[in-house]
């Protein structure tokens, strides 16, 4: 199969990631089926995407005609069978539960065309754990998009030990087609590359803060001003959610057994106190209604 033969994409799971991945695919000219078991999620997803595309037209990022065409290419369904029946590529973006994803990959193997590539958007589950549920492990890989996909421009393409070169090339070409830079990660590793580096920065920042070396606001300031990071590690934790940061570290800790990745005590305390970041109004910083940190 060549990239020119890819015309149908199915995205399974229409949450905060899946809906935007589906929109990228439709914007890239591909017939896109967005599937979720929860019909109300599909309605909310459609409304949100229409609003976003309206906004893009107002900002002149998209012409009105391109908006209409892209939205017309995007179809929603609660049926996995009809979502993937014609798919050349399936991108799974359901909740981060291994047992559920394994079950879905087994279903995809029997429902999707024999030639279809089966990708997972999982942040932590290596595709080989899902490919083993299929008869086509050479066509299975991670396509790890970043949140929010309609603003971010990079996808980690993580190959498993059985992923074929052809599958990797197709995934990289697909990224290009939908306006993303696909970047190859040659081997499966917990956290892949981006979250591994981010986790290391966050972990170090937390250790410095806990040791009383500097206040967390000053650590953010140093990262922004001395290292030219656009935002400091504590601001990032608040943005993605302290619960998300905790789970990412805990996952690597459990997989590697390396105490370096054990979530630090101050991060655990934020969770216990329900101070998750911007989404709860308070995390490391307090947020006013316009979400500016105080
Ligand atoms: N949120 C992030 O920042 C982020 C970033 C990169 C990757 N990811 C990965 O993307 C995936 C989804 O994350 P999310 O944040 O969009 O989650 P989410 O909770 O917003 O959405 C998950 C969706 O899956 C649906 N779902 C549950 N069971 C299903 C089934 N059997 N079939 C179809 N749909 C089903 C739910 O109804 C829900 O709409 C996860 O694997 C996560 O690791 C998340």
Coordinates of C-alpha atoms and ligand atoms in Angstrom, one line a residue:
X1 CA 0.0 0.0 0.0
X2 CA 1.3 3.5 -0.8
X3 CA 0.3 6.7 0.9
X4 CA -1.8 7.6 -2.2
X5 CA -3.9 4.5 -1.5
X6 CA -4.8 5.7 2.0
X7 CA -8.2 7.3 1.7
X8 CA -10.1 6.1 4.8
X9 CA -9.0 6.6 8.4
X10 CA -10.9 5.4 11.5
X11 CA -10.3 6.9 14.9
X12 CA -11.6 4.8 17.8
X13 CA -12.4 6.9 20.9
X14 CA -13.7 10.5 20.6
X15 CA -12.3 12.0 23.8
X16 CA -10.1 15.0 24.0
X17 CA -7.4 13.3 21.8
X18 CA -9.5 11.2 19.4
X19 CA -11.8 13.9 18.2
X20 CA -9.0 16.3 17.3
X21 CA -6.9 13.5 15.6
X22 CA -10.0 12.8 13.5
X23 CA -10.3 16.5 12.6
X24 CA -6.7 16.5 11.5
X25 CA -7.3 13.5 9.3
X26 CA -10.4 15.1 7.7
X27 CA -8.5 18.4 7.2
X28 CA -5.9 16.3 5.4
X29 CA -8.5 15.2 2.9
X30 CA -9.1 11.7 4.2
X31 CA -12.6 10.2 4.8
X32 CA -12.6 9.9 8.5
X33 CA -14.9 7.8 10.8
X34 CA -14.9 8.8 14.5
X35 CA -16.1 6.1 16.7
X36 CA -17.0 6.1 20.4
X37 CA -19.3 3.9 22.5
X38 CA -20.8 6.9 24.2
X39 CA -23.1 8.7 21.7
X40 CA -23.2 11.9 23.7
X41 CA -19.4 12.2 23.4
X42 CA -19.8 12.1 19.7
X43 CA -22.3 14.9 19.8
X44 CA -20.1 17.0 22.0
X45 CA -17.1 16.2 19.8
X46 CA -18.9 17.3 16.7
X47 CA -20.1 20.6 18.3
X48 CA -16.6 21.3 19.6
X49 CA -14.9 20.6 16.3
X50 CA -17.4 22.8 14.4
X51 CA -16.7 25.6 16.8
X52 CA -13.0 25.2 16.4
X53 CA -13.3 25.2 12.6
X54 CA -15.5 28.3 12.7
X55 CA -12.8 30.0 14.8
X56 CA -10.1 28.9 12.3
X57 CA -12.2 30.5 9.5
X58 CA -12.5 33.7 11.5
X59 CA -8.7 33.7 12.1
X60 CA -8.2 33.0 8.4
X61 CA -6.4 29.7 9.1
X62 CA -9.0 27.9 6.9
X63 CA -11.2 29.0 4.1
X64 CA -15.0 28.6 4.5
X65 CA -15.1 26.1 1.7
X66 CA -12.2 24.0 3.2
X67 CA -14.1 24.0 6.5
X68 CA -17.3 22.7 4.9
X69 CA -15.4 20.0 3.0
X70 CA -13.4 18.9 6.0
X71 CA -16.4 18.6 8.3
X72 CA -18.3 16.7 5.5
X73 CA -15.4 14.1 5.5
X74 CA -15.9 13.5 9.2
X75 CA -18.6 10.9 10.1
X76 CA -19.4 9.8 13.6
X77 CA -20.6 6.3 14.7
X78 CA -21.0 4.1 17.7
X79 CA -20.4 1.0 15.7
X80 CA -16.8 -0.3 15.6
X81 CA -17.7 -2.5 12.7
X82 CA -18.9 0.3 10.4
X83 CA -16.1 2.6 11.6
X84 CA -13.3 0.3 10.5
X85 CA -14.9 -1.7 7.6
X86 CA -13.2 0.4 4.9
X87 CA -10.3 1.8 7.0
X88 CA -6.8 1.9 5.6
X89 CA -5.5 3.1 8.9
X90 CA -7.1 2.8 12.4
X91 CA -5.9 5.1 15.2
X92 CA -7.1 3.9 18.6
X93 CA -7.5 6.6 21.2
X94 CA -9.7 5.1 23.9
X95 CA -9.1 5.5 27.7
X96 CA -5.7 4.3 28.9
X97 CA -6.6 0.8 30.1
X98 CA -4.5 -2.1 28.8
X99 CA -7.2 -4.7 29.0
X100 CA -9.7 -2.6 27.0
X101 CA -7.1 -1.7 24.4
X102 CA -6.1 -5.4 24.0
X103 CA -9.8 -6.3 23.5
X104 CA -10.2 -3.6 20.9
X105 CA -7.1 -4.6 19.0
X106 CA -8.4 -8.2 18.8
X107 CA -11.7 -6.8 17.4
X108 CA -9.9 -4.5 15.0
X109 CA -8.0 -7.5 13.7
X110 CA -11.2 -9.2 12.7
X111 CA -13.2 -6.2 11.6
X112 CA -10.7 -4.0 9.7
X113 CA -9.4 -4.9 6.2
X114 CA -6.5 -7.3 6.2
X115 CA -4.2 -4.5 4.8
X116 CA -5.1 -1.9 7.4
X117 CA -2.5 -0.4 9.7
X118 CA -3.6 -0.5 13.4
X119 CA -2.1 2.4 15.4
X120 CA -2.5 3.3 19.1
X121 CA -2.3 6.8 20.4
X122 CA -1.4 5.5 23.9
X123 CA 1.1 7.6 25.9
X124 CA 2.3 4.7 27.9
X125 CA 1.3 1.4 26.4
X126 CA 3.8 0.0 23.9
X127 CA 2.1 -1.2 20.7
X128 CA 3.7 -4.7 20.9
X129 CA 1.4 -5.3 23.9
X130 CA -1.5 -4.8 21.6
X131 CA -0.1 -6.2 18.4
X132 CA 0.2 -9.5 20.1
X133 CA -3.6 -9.6 20.1
X134 CA -3.7 -9.5 16.3
X135 CA -2.6 -11.7 13.4
X136 CA -0.8 -8.7 11.9
X137 CA 1.8 -7.4 14.4
X138 CA 3.9 -6.1 11.5
X139 CA 1.1 -3.6 10.9
X140 CA 0.8 -2.3 14.5
X141 CA 2.6 0.7 16.0
X142 CA 2.3 3.7 18.3
X143 CA 1.3 7.0 16.7
X144 CA 1.7 9.2 19.8
X145 CA 0.0 12.6 19.2
X146 CA 0.4 15.4 21.7
X147 CA -2.4 17.4 23.4
X148 CA -4.1 19.4 21.9
X149 CA -3.5 17.7 18.5
X150 CA -5.0 20.6 16.5
X151 CA -2.4 22.9 18.0
X152 CA 0.6 20.6 18.3
X153 CA 2.5 19.6 15.2
X154 CA 4.5 16.5 16.1
X155 CA 3.7 12.8 16.4
X156 CA 6.1 10.2 17.9
X157 CA 6.0 7.1 15.6
X158 CA 7.2 4.3 17.9
X159 CA 8.0 1.0 16.2
X160 CA 7.6 -2.3 18.0
X161 CA 10.0 -5.2 17.5
X162 CA 7.7 -6.7 14.9
X163 CA 6.6 -3.5 13.1
X164 CA 7.5 -3.6 9.5
X165 CA 9.5 -0.8 7.7
X166 CA 6.6 -0.4 5.3
X167 CA 4.2 0.3 8.3
X168 CA 6.6 2.9 9.7
X169 CA 7.0 4.6 6.3
X170 CA 3.2 4.7 5.9
X171 CA 2.7 6.2 9.3
X172 CA 5.4 8.9 8.7
X173 CA 3.7 9.7 5.3
X174 CA 0.3 9.8 6.9
X175 CA 1.6 12.4 9.4
X176 CA 2.9 14.5 6.6
X177 CA -0.5 14.3 4.8
X178 CA -2.3 15.5 7.9
X179 CA 0.1 18.4 8.6
X180 CA 2.1 16.7 11.4
X181 CA 5.8 16.0 11.7
X182 CA 6.1 12.3 12.3
X183 CA 9.3 11.5 14.2
X184 CA 10.6 8.0 14.4
X185 CA 11.4 6.4 17.8
X186 CA 13.3 3.2 16.9
X187 CA 12.6 1.2 20.0
X188 CA 9.8 0.9 22.6
X189 CA 10.8 2.5 25.9
X190 CA 8.5 3.6 28.7
X191 CA 7.6 7.3 28.2
X192 CA 8.9 7.2 24.6
X193 CA 11.2 10.3 24.0
X194 CA 9.2 13.5 24.8
X195 CA 7.6 12.3 28.0
X196 CA 10.9 10.8 29.2
X197 CA 12.7 14.1 28.8
X198 CA 9.8 16.1 30.2
X199 CA 9.5 13.7 33.1
X200 CA 13.2 14.0 33.9
X201 CA 13.0 17.8 33.9
X202 CA 9.9 17.8 36.1
X203 CA 11.5 15.2 38.4
X204 CA 14.6 17.2 38.8
X205 CA 12.7 20.5 39.4
X206 CA 10.6 18.7 42.1
X207 CA 13.8 17.4 43.8
X208 CA 15.4 20.8 43.8
X209 CA 12.2 22.3 45.3
X210 CA 11.9 19.6 48.0
X211 CA 15.5 20.1 49.0
X212 CA 14.8 23.8 49.6
X213 CA 17.3 24.8 46.9
X214 CA 14.9 27.3 45.3
X215 CA 11.2 28.2 45.4
X216 CA 9.2 26.6 42.6
X217 CA 8.4 30.0 41.0
X218 CA 12.1 30.7 40.9
X219 CA 12.8 27.3 39.3
X220 CA 10.2 28.2 36.6
X221 CA 11.8 31.6 36.2
X222 CA 15.3 30.1 35.8
X223 CA 14.1 27.6 33.2
X224 CA 12.3 30.3 31.2
X225 CA 15.1 33.0 31.4
X226 CA 18.3 31.0 31.6
X227 CA 17.3 27.9 29.5
X228 CA 14.8 29.7 27.2
X229 CA 12.1 27.2 28.0
X230 CA 8.8 28.7 26.9
X231 CA 7.2 27.6 30.2
X232 CA 8.6 26.3 33.5
X233 CA 8.3 22.8 34.8
X234 CA 5.8 23.7 37.5
X235 CA 3.7 25.6 35.0
X236 CA 3.8 22.6 32.7
X237 CA 2.6 20.3 35.5
X238 CA -0.3 22.7 36.2
X239 CA -1.1 22.8 32.5
X240 CA -1.2 19.1 31.8
X241 CA -2.5 18.3 35.3
X242 CA -0.6 17.1 38.4
X243 CA -2.5 13.8 38.2
X244 CA -1.3 13.3 34.6
X245 CA 2.3 14.0 35.6
X246 CA 2.0 11.7 38.6
X247 CA 0.6 8.8 36.5
X248 CA 3.2 9.2 33.8
X249 CA 6.0 9.0 36.4
X250 CA 4.3 6.1 38.3
X251 CA 3.9 4.2 35.0
X252 CA 7.6 4.5 34.2
X253 CA 8.5 3.6 37.8
X254 CA 6.3 0.5 37.7
X255 CA 7.7 -0.6 34.4
X256 CA 11.4 0.0 35.1
X257 CA 11.5 -0.4 38.9
X258 CA 13.9 2.5 38.9
X259 CA 13.5 4.6 42.1
X260 CA 14.6 7.6 40.1
X261 CA 11.0 7.7 38.6
X262 CA 9.1 7.3 41.9
X263 CA 6.7 10.3 42.0
X264 CA 8.2 12.8 44.5
X265 CA 6.3 13.5 47.8
X266 CA 5.2 17.1 47.0
X267 CA 3.6 15.9 43.8
X268 CA 1.8 13.1 45.6
X269 CA 0.5 15.7 48.1
X270 CA -0.9 17.9 45.3
X271 CA -3.0 14.9 44.3
X272 CA -4.1 14.1 47.8
X273 CA -5.2 17.8 48.2
X274 CA -7.0 17.7 44.8
X275 CA -4.8 20.6 43.6
X276 CA -4.5 19.3 40.0
X277 CA -3.6 22.5 38.2
X278 CA -5.5 24.7 35.8
X279 CA -8.4 22.3 35.6
X280 CA -9.1 22.7 39.3
X281 CA -8.2 26.4 39.5
X282 CA -5.2 25.7 41.8
X283 CA -2.1 23.5 41.5
X284 CA 1.3 24.9 42.0
X285 CA -0.2 28.3 41.1
X286 CA -3.6 29.9 41.7
X287 CA -5.5 30.6 38.5
X288 CA -7.9 33.5 38.0
X289 CA -10.8 33.2 35.5
X290 CA -8.6 34.1 32.6
X291 CA -6.3 31.3 33.8
X292 CA -3.3 33.5 34.2
X293 CA -1.0 32.1 37.0
X294 CA -0.8 34.1 40.3
Ligands
LIG1 N1 -4.8 13.6 27.1 C1 -3.6 13.7 26.7 O1 -2.9 14.7 27.0 C2 -3.0 12.6 25.8 C3 -1.9 12.9 25.0 C4 -1.3 11.9 24.2 C5 -1.9 10.6 24.2 N2 -3.0 10.4 25.0 C6 -3.6 9.0 24.9 O2 -4.8 9.1 24.2 C7 -5.7 8.1 24.6 C8 -7.0 8.8 25.0 O3 -6.8 9.8 25.9 P1 -7.9 11.0 26.1 O4 -7.2 12.0 26.9 O5 -8.4 11.4 24.8 O6 -9.0 10.2 26.9 P2 -10.5 10.6 27.1 O7 -10.9 10.0 28.4 O8 -10.8 12.1 26.9 O9 -11.3 9.9 25.9 C9 -11.4 8.5 25.9 C10 -12.6 8.1 25.1 O10 -12.6 6.7 24.9 C11 -14.0 6.3 24.9 N3 -14.1 4.9 25.0 C12 -14.1 4.1 26.1 N4 -14.3 2.8 25.8 C13 -14.4 2.7 24.5 C14 -14.6 1.7 23.5 N5 -14.7 0.4 23.9 N6 -14.7 2.0 22.2 C15 -14.6 3.3 21.8 N7 -14.4 4.3 22.6 C16 -14.3 4.1 23.9 C17 -14.6 7.1 26.0 O11 -16.1 7.2 25.8 C18 -13.9 8.5 25.8 O12 -14.7 9.3 25.0 C19 -5.1 7.4 25.8 O13 -4.5 6.2 25.4 C20 -4.0 8.4 26.2 O14 -2.8 7.8 26.8 C21 -3.6 11.3 25.8

